[in-house]
Amino acid sequence: MLVRGDTVFVRFLAQNDDGTSFEVQTPTRPEERIRTGGGLTVGYKLPVNQKLLFSVAETLAQENHLQPEKKVDRFQNNCISMFSITIDQGKTIQDEVNEEWVTRFFELYDAHGISTNIIEPSMVDIYSDLCVEDGEDVYLSDGMYMRPDGTTYER
């Protein structure tokens, strides 16, 4: 998942058992508990403005010359499938999803002046306090990492 604060913006759904093929889509429902490593974490909520989320997902896919697709999950919740990705054995989804894509996603989302779900400056300050080398992701705990912009993700 691509998360910021306590909100999930993008899901990477495994499409096969060996974990090498993923569908990249907007989340369809909040998660009450997420399994990370050996434990469970507190869940994530959906962005307040789903219409904006869908618009950003479609725009980002189109900017990358991909064809976004409107879908419905098994619970009849709408989502946007941005693209599918296949990774090589031994690599992780983080190896394949580049920082520019993540940065552009949040640029598009934040450009609409939404006051909710914006990272508090303190998240960037926390990153600054924890980082060993500027620009490198910081390992937090239980497979969670923090980027220089304060976003967190699971590896």
PDB file of C-alpha atoms in Angstrom:
ATOM      1  CA  MET A   1       0.000   0.000   0.000  1.00  0.00           C
ATOM      2  CA  LEU A   2       0.985   3.597  -0.543  1.00  0.00           C
ATOM      3  CA  VAL A   3       0.052   5.424   2.646  1.00  0.00           C
ATOM      4  CA  ARG A   4       0.492   8.869   4.076  1.00  0.00           C
ATOM      5  CA  GLY A   5      -0.297   9.395   7.718  1.00  0.00           C
ATOM      6  CA  ASP A   6      -3.248   7.166   8.540  1.00  0.00           C
ATOM      7  CA  THR A   7      -4.666   7.166   4.996  1.00  0.00           C
ATOM      8  CA  VAL A   8      -4.171   4.628   2.203  1.00  0.00           C
ATOM      9  CA  PHE A   9      -4.071   6.087  -1.330  1.00  0.00           C
ATOM     10  CA  VAL A  10      -2.975   3.171  -3.531  1.00  0.00           C
ATOM     11  CA  ARG A  11      -3.063  -0.611  -3.193  1.00  0.00           C
ATOM     12  CA  PHE A  12      -0.741  -3.077  -4.869  1.00  0.00           C
ATOM     13  CA  LEU A  13      -2.823  -6.249  -5.156  1.00  0.00           C
ATOM     14  CA  ALA A  14      -0.982  -9.495  -5.840  1.00  0.00           C
ATOM     15  CA  GLN A  15      -2.417 -11.209  -8.916  1.00  0.00           C
ATOM     16  CA  ASN A  16      -0.581 -14.514  -8.532  1.00  0.00           C
ATOM     17  CA  ASP A  17       0.648 -16.794  -5.751  1.00  0.00           C
ATOM     18  CA  ASP A  18       4.350 -16.116  -6.238  1.00  0.00           C
ATOM     19  CA  GLY A  19       3.933 -12.360  -5.658  1.00  0.00           C
ATOM     20  CA  THR A  20       5.479 -11.232  -8.926  1.00  0.00           C
ATOM     21  CA  SER A  21       2.418  -9.678 -10.569  1.00  0.00           C
ATOM     22  CA  PHE A  22       0.445  -6.788  -9.060  1.00  0.00           C
ATOM     23  CA  GLU A  23      -2.524  -4.647 -10.002  1.00  0.00           C
ATOM     24  CA  VAL A  24      -2.069  -1.024  -8.938  1.00  0.00           C
ATOM     25  CA  GLN A  25      -5.406   0.520  -7.962  1.00  0.00           C
ATOM     26  CA  THR A  26      -7.157   2.946  -5.681  1.00  0.00           C
ATOM     27  CA  PRO A  27      -8.292   1.438  -2.376  1.00  0.00           C
ATOM     28  CA  THR A  28     -11.890   0.296  -2.183  1.00  0.00           C
ATOM     29  CA  ARG A  29     -12.447   0.255   1.573  1.00  0.00           C
ATOM     30  CA  PRO A  30     -10.643   1.134   4.795  1.00  0.00           C
ATOM     31  CA  GLU A  31      -8.453  -1.487   6.420  1.00  0.00           C
ATOM     32  CA  GLU A  32      -9.094  -2.181  10.098  1.00  0.00           C
ATOM     33  CA  ARG A  33      -5.889  -4.143  10.618  1.00  0.00           C
ATOM     34  CA  ILE A  34      -2.921  -4.684   8.326  1.00  0.00           C
ATOM     35  CA  ARG A  35      -0.499  -7.588   8.691  1.00  0.00           C
ATOM     36  CA  THR A  36       3.109  -6.390   8.628  1.00  0.00           C
ATOM     37  CA  GLY A  37       5.837  -8.914   9.184  1.00  0.00           C
ATOM     38  CA  GLY A  38       4.832 -10.915  12.227  1.00  0.00           C
ATOM     39  CA  GLY A  39       2.307  -8.496  13.709  1.00  0.00           C
ATOM     40  CA  LEU A  40      -0.743  -6.392  13.063  1.00  0.00           C
ATOM     41  CA  THR A  41      -0.857  -2.622  12.827  1.00  0.00           C
ATOM     42  CA  VAL A  42      -3.677  -0.153  13.297  1.00  0.00           C
ATOM     43  CA  GLY A  43      -5.651   0.211  10.119  1.00  0.00           C
ATOM     44  CA  TYR A  44      -5.791   2.893   7.490  1.00  0.00           C
ATOM     45  CA  LYS A  45      -8.704   5.012   6.355  1.00  0.00           C
ATOM     46  CA  LEU A  46      -9.700   6.057   2.853  1.00  0.00           C
ATOM     47  CA  PRO A  47      -9.075   9.575   1.529  1.00  0.00           C
ATOM     48  CA  VAL A  48     -11.988  11.873   2.291  1.00  0.00           C
ATOM     49  CA  ASN A  49     -12.427  12.888  -1.354  1.00  0.00           C
ATOM     50  CA  GLN A  50     -12.805   9.685  -3.408  1.00  0.00           C
ATOM     51  CA  LYS A  51     -13.716  11.658  -6.544  1.00  0.00           C
ATOM     52  CA  LEU A  52     -10.392  13.500  -6.342  1.00  0.00           C
ATOM     53  CA  LEU A  53      -8.542  10.237  -5.682  1.00  0.00           C
ATOM     54  CA  PHE A  54     -10.073   8.673  -8.805  1.00  0.00           C
ATOM     55  CA  SER A  55      -9.227  11.739 -10.878  1.00  0.00           C
ATOM     56  CA  VAL A  56      -5.598  11.674  -9.711  1.00  0.00           C
ATOM     57  CA  ALA A  57      -5.311   7.942 -10.429  1.00  0.00           C
ATOM     58  CA  GLU A  58      -6.683   8.386 -13.955  1.00  0.00           C
ATOM     59  CA  THR A  59      -4.474  11.419 -14.652  1.00  0.00           C
ATOM     60  CA  LEU A  60      -1.324   9.700 -13.397  1.00  0.00           C
ATOM     61  CA  ALA A  61      -1.997   6.592 -15.478  1.00  0.00           C
ATOM     62  CA  GLN A  62      -2.626   8.692 -18.580  1.00  0.00           C
ATOM     63  CA  GLU A  63       0.525  10.756 -17.997  1.00  0.00           C
ATOM     64  CA  ASN A  64       2.455   7.467 -18.061  1.00  0.00           C
ATOM     65  CA  HIS A  65       0.734   6.434 -21.319  1.00  0.00           C
ATOM     66  CA  LEU A  66      -1.334   3.795 -19.553  1.00  0.00           C
ATOM     67  CA  GLN A  67      -5.048   3.110 -19.835  1.00  0.00           C
ATOM     68  CA  PRO A  68      -6.815   3.402 -16.451  1.00  0.00           C
ATOM     69  CA  GLU A  69      -9.856   1.204 -15.973  1.00  0.00           C
ATOM     70  CA  LYS A  70     -12.916   1.736 -13.775  1.00  0.00           C
ATOM     71  CA  LYS A  71     -13.619  -1.410 -11.753  1.00  0.00           C
ATOM     72  CA  VAL A  72     -15.818  -2.727  -8.956  1.00  0.00           C
ATOM     73  CA  ASP A  73     -14.485  -5.002  -6.221  1.00  0.00           C
ATOM     74  CA  ARG A  74     -16.295  -8.062  -4.883  1.00  0.00           C
ATOM     75  CA  PHE A  75     -18.150  -5.850  -2.373  1.00  0.00           C
ATOM     76  CA  GLN A  76     -19.389  -3.553  -5.179  1.00  0.00           C
ATOM     77  CA  ASN A  77     -17.018  -0.715  -4.220  1.00  0.00           C
ATOM     78  CA  ASN A  78     -15.711   1.399  -7.111  1.00  0.00           C
ATOM     79  CA  CYS A  79     -12.012   1.799  -7.830  1.00  0.00           C
ATOM     80  CA  ILE A  80      -9.612   2.818 -10.578  1.00  0.00           C
ATOM     81  CA  SER A  81      -7.090   0.273 -11.815  1.00  0.00           C
ATOM     82  CA  MET A  82      -4.097   2.322 -12.967  1.00  0.00           C
ATOM     83  CA  PHE A  83      -1.894  -0.469 -14.332  1.00  0.00           C
ATOM     84  CA  SER A  84      -0.439  -3.908 -13.698  1.00  0.00           C
ATOM     85  CA  ILE A  85       3.193  -4.540 -12.929  1.00  0.00           C
ATOM     86  CA  THR A  86       5.337  -7.670 -12.978  1.00  0.00           C
ATOM     87  CA  ILE A  87       8.503  -7.790 -10.930  1.00  0.00           C
ATOM     88  CA  ASP A  88      11.509 -10.059 -11.250  1.00  0.00           C
ATOM     89  CA  GLN A  89      12.074 -12.812  -8.688  1.00  0.00           C
ATOM     90  CA  GLY A  90      14.050 -11.509  -5.737  1.00  0.00           C
ATOM     91  CA  LYS A  91      12.838  -7.928  -6.165  1.00  0.00           C
ATOM     92  CA  THR A  92      10.101  -6.115  -4.279  1.00  0.00           C
ATOM     93  CA  ILE A  93       7.328  -3.845  -5.456  1.00  0.00           C
ATOM     94  CA  GLN A  94       9.349  -0.925  -4.026  1.00  0.00           C
ATOM     95  CA  ASP A  95      12.166  -1.786  -6.449  1.00  0.00           C
ATOM     96  CA  GLU A  96       9.782  -1.294  -9.369  1.00  0.00           C
ATOM     97  CA  VAL A  97       7.677   1.690  -8.297  1.00  0.00           C
ATOM     98  CA  ASN A  98       9.921   4.706  -8.638  1.00  0.00           C
ATOM     99  CA  GLU A  99      10.057   7.720  -6.350  1.00  0.00           C
ATOM    100  CA  GLU A 100       9.062  10.085  -9.183  1.00  0.00           C
ATOM    101  CA  TRP A 101       5.750   8.240  -9.601  1.00  0.00           C
ATOM    102  CA  VAL A 102       4.957   8.510  -5.877  1.00  0.00           C
ATOM    103  CA  THR A 103       5.971  12.175  -5.780  1.00  0.00           C
ATOM    104  CA  ARG A 104       3.832  12.961  -8.832  1.00  0.00           C
ATOM    105  CA  PHE A 105       0.846  11.149  -7.308  1.00  0.00           C
ATOM    106  CA  PHE A 106       0.908  13.401  -4.239  1.00  0.00           C
ATOM    107  CA  GLU A 107       1.659  16.525  -6.305  1.00  0.00           C
ATOM    108  CA  LEU A 108      -1.542  15.906  -8.259  1.00  0.00           C
ATOM    109  CA  TYR A 109      -3.529  15.112  -5.135  1.00  0.00           C
ATOM    110  CA  ASP A 110      -2.270  18.094  -3.139  1.00  0.00           C
ATOM    111  CA  ALA A 111      -2.632  20.523  -6.064  1.00  0.00           C
ATOM    112  CA  HIS A 112      -6.355  20.659  -5.386  1.00  0.00           C
ATOM    113  CA  GLY A 113      -5.844  22.402  -2.046  1.00  0.00           C
ATOM    114  CA  ILE A 114      -7.378  19.664   0.063  1.00  0.00           C
ATOM    115  CA  SER A 115      -6.670  20.519   3.673  1.00  0.00           C
ATOM    116  CA  THR A 116      -7.254  16.989   4.993  1.00  0.00           C
ATOM    117  CA  ASN A 117      -4.699  14.201   4.621  1.00  0.00           C
ATOM    118  CA  ILE A 118      -1.788  16.605   4.151  1.00  0.00           C
ATOM    119  CA  ILE A 119       1.309  15.556   6.045  1.00  0.00           C
ATOM    120  CA  GLU A 120       2.015  17.644   9.072  1.00  0.00           C
ATOM    121  CA  PRO A 121       5.418  19.335   8.892  1.00  0.00           C
ATOM    122  CA  SER A 122       6.326  17.232  11.922  1.00  0.00           C
ATOM    123  CA  MET A 123       6.479  14.078   9.717  1.00  0.00           C
ATOM    124  CA  VAL A 124       9.266  15.659   7.663  1.00  0.00           C
ATOM    125  CA  ASP A 125      10.931  16.729  10.893  1.00  0.00           C
ATOM    126  CA  ILE A 126      10.712  13.155  12.177  1.00  0.00           C
ATOM    127  CA  TYR A 127      12.353  11.955   8.961  1.00  0.00           C
ATOM    128  CA  SER A 128      15.134  14.533   9.419  1.00  0.00           C
ATOM    129  CA  ASP A 129      15.715  13.337  12.976  1.00  0.00           C
ATOM    130  CA  LEU A 130      15.875   9.664  11.957  1.00  0.00           C
ATOM    131  CA  CYS A 131      17.742   9.723   8.646  1.00  0.00           C
ATOM    132  CA  VAL A 132      21.360   8.674   8.465  1.00  0.00           C
ATOM    133  CA  GLU A 133      21.893   9.905   4.912  1.00  0.00           C
ATOM    134  CA  ASP A 134      19.648  12.587   3.380  1.00  0.00           C
ATOM    135  CA  GLY A 135      17.422  11.264   0.615  1.00  0.00           C
ATOM    136  CA  GLU A 136      17.512   7.637   1.793  1.00  0.00           C
ATOM    137  CA  ASP A 137      14.380   5.935   3.142  1.00  0.00           C
ATOM    138  CA  VAL A 138      14.393   5.329   6.907  1.00  0.00           C
ATOM    139  CA  TYR A 139      13.468   1.959   8.402  1.00  0.00           C
ATOM    140  CA  LEU A 140      10.911   2.463  11.197  1.00  0.00           C
ATOM    141  CA  SER A 141       9.780  -0.939  12.454  1.00  0.00           C
ATOM    142  CA  ASP A 142       7.920  -4.094  11.395  1.00  0.00           C
ATOM    143  CA  GLY A 143       8.741  -3.615   7.711  1.00  0.00           C
ATOM    144  CA  MET A 144       7.624   0.034   7.624  1.00  0.00           C
ATOM    145  CA  TYR A 145       9.804   2.697   5.969  1.00  0.00           C
ATOM    146  CA  MET A 146       9.585   6.477   5.730  1.00  0.00           C
ATOM    147  CA  ARG A 147      10.476   8.554   2.682  1.00  0.00           C
ATOM    148  CA  PRO A 148      12.086  12.025   2.886  1.00  0.00           C
ATOM    149  CA  ASP A 149       8.671  13.633   2.283  1.00  0.00           C
ATOM    150  CA  GLY A 150       7.234  11.905   5.379  1.00  0.00           C
ATOM    151  CA  THR A 151       5.169   9.253   3.592  1.00  0.00           C
ATOM    152  CA  THR A 152       5.385   5.717   4.917  1.00  0.00           C
ATOM    153  CA  TYR A 153       5.125   2.398   3.159  1.00  0.00           C
ATOM    154  CA  GLU A 154       5.467  -1.302   3.895  1.00  0.00           C
ATOM    155  CA  ARG A 155       8.262  -3.364   2.407  1.00  0.00           C
TER     156      ARG A 155
END
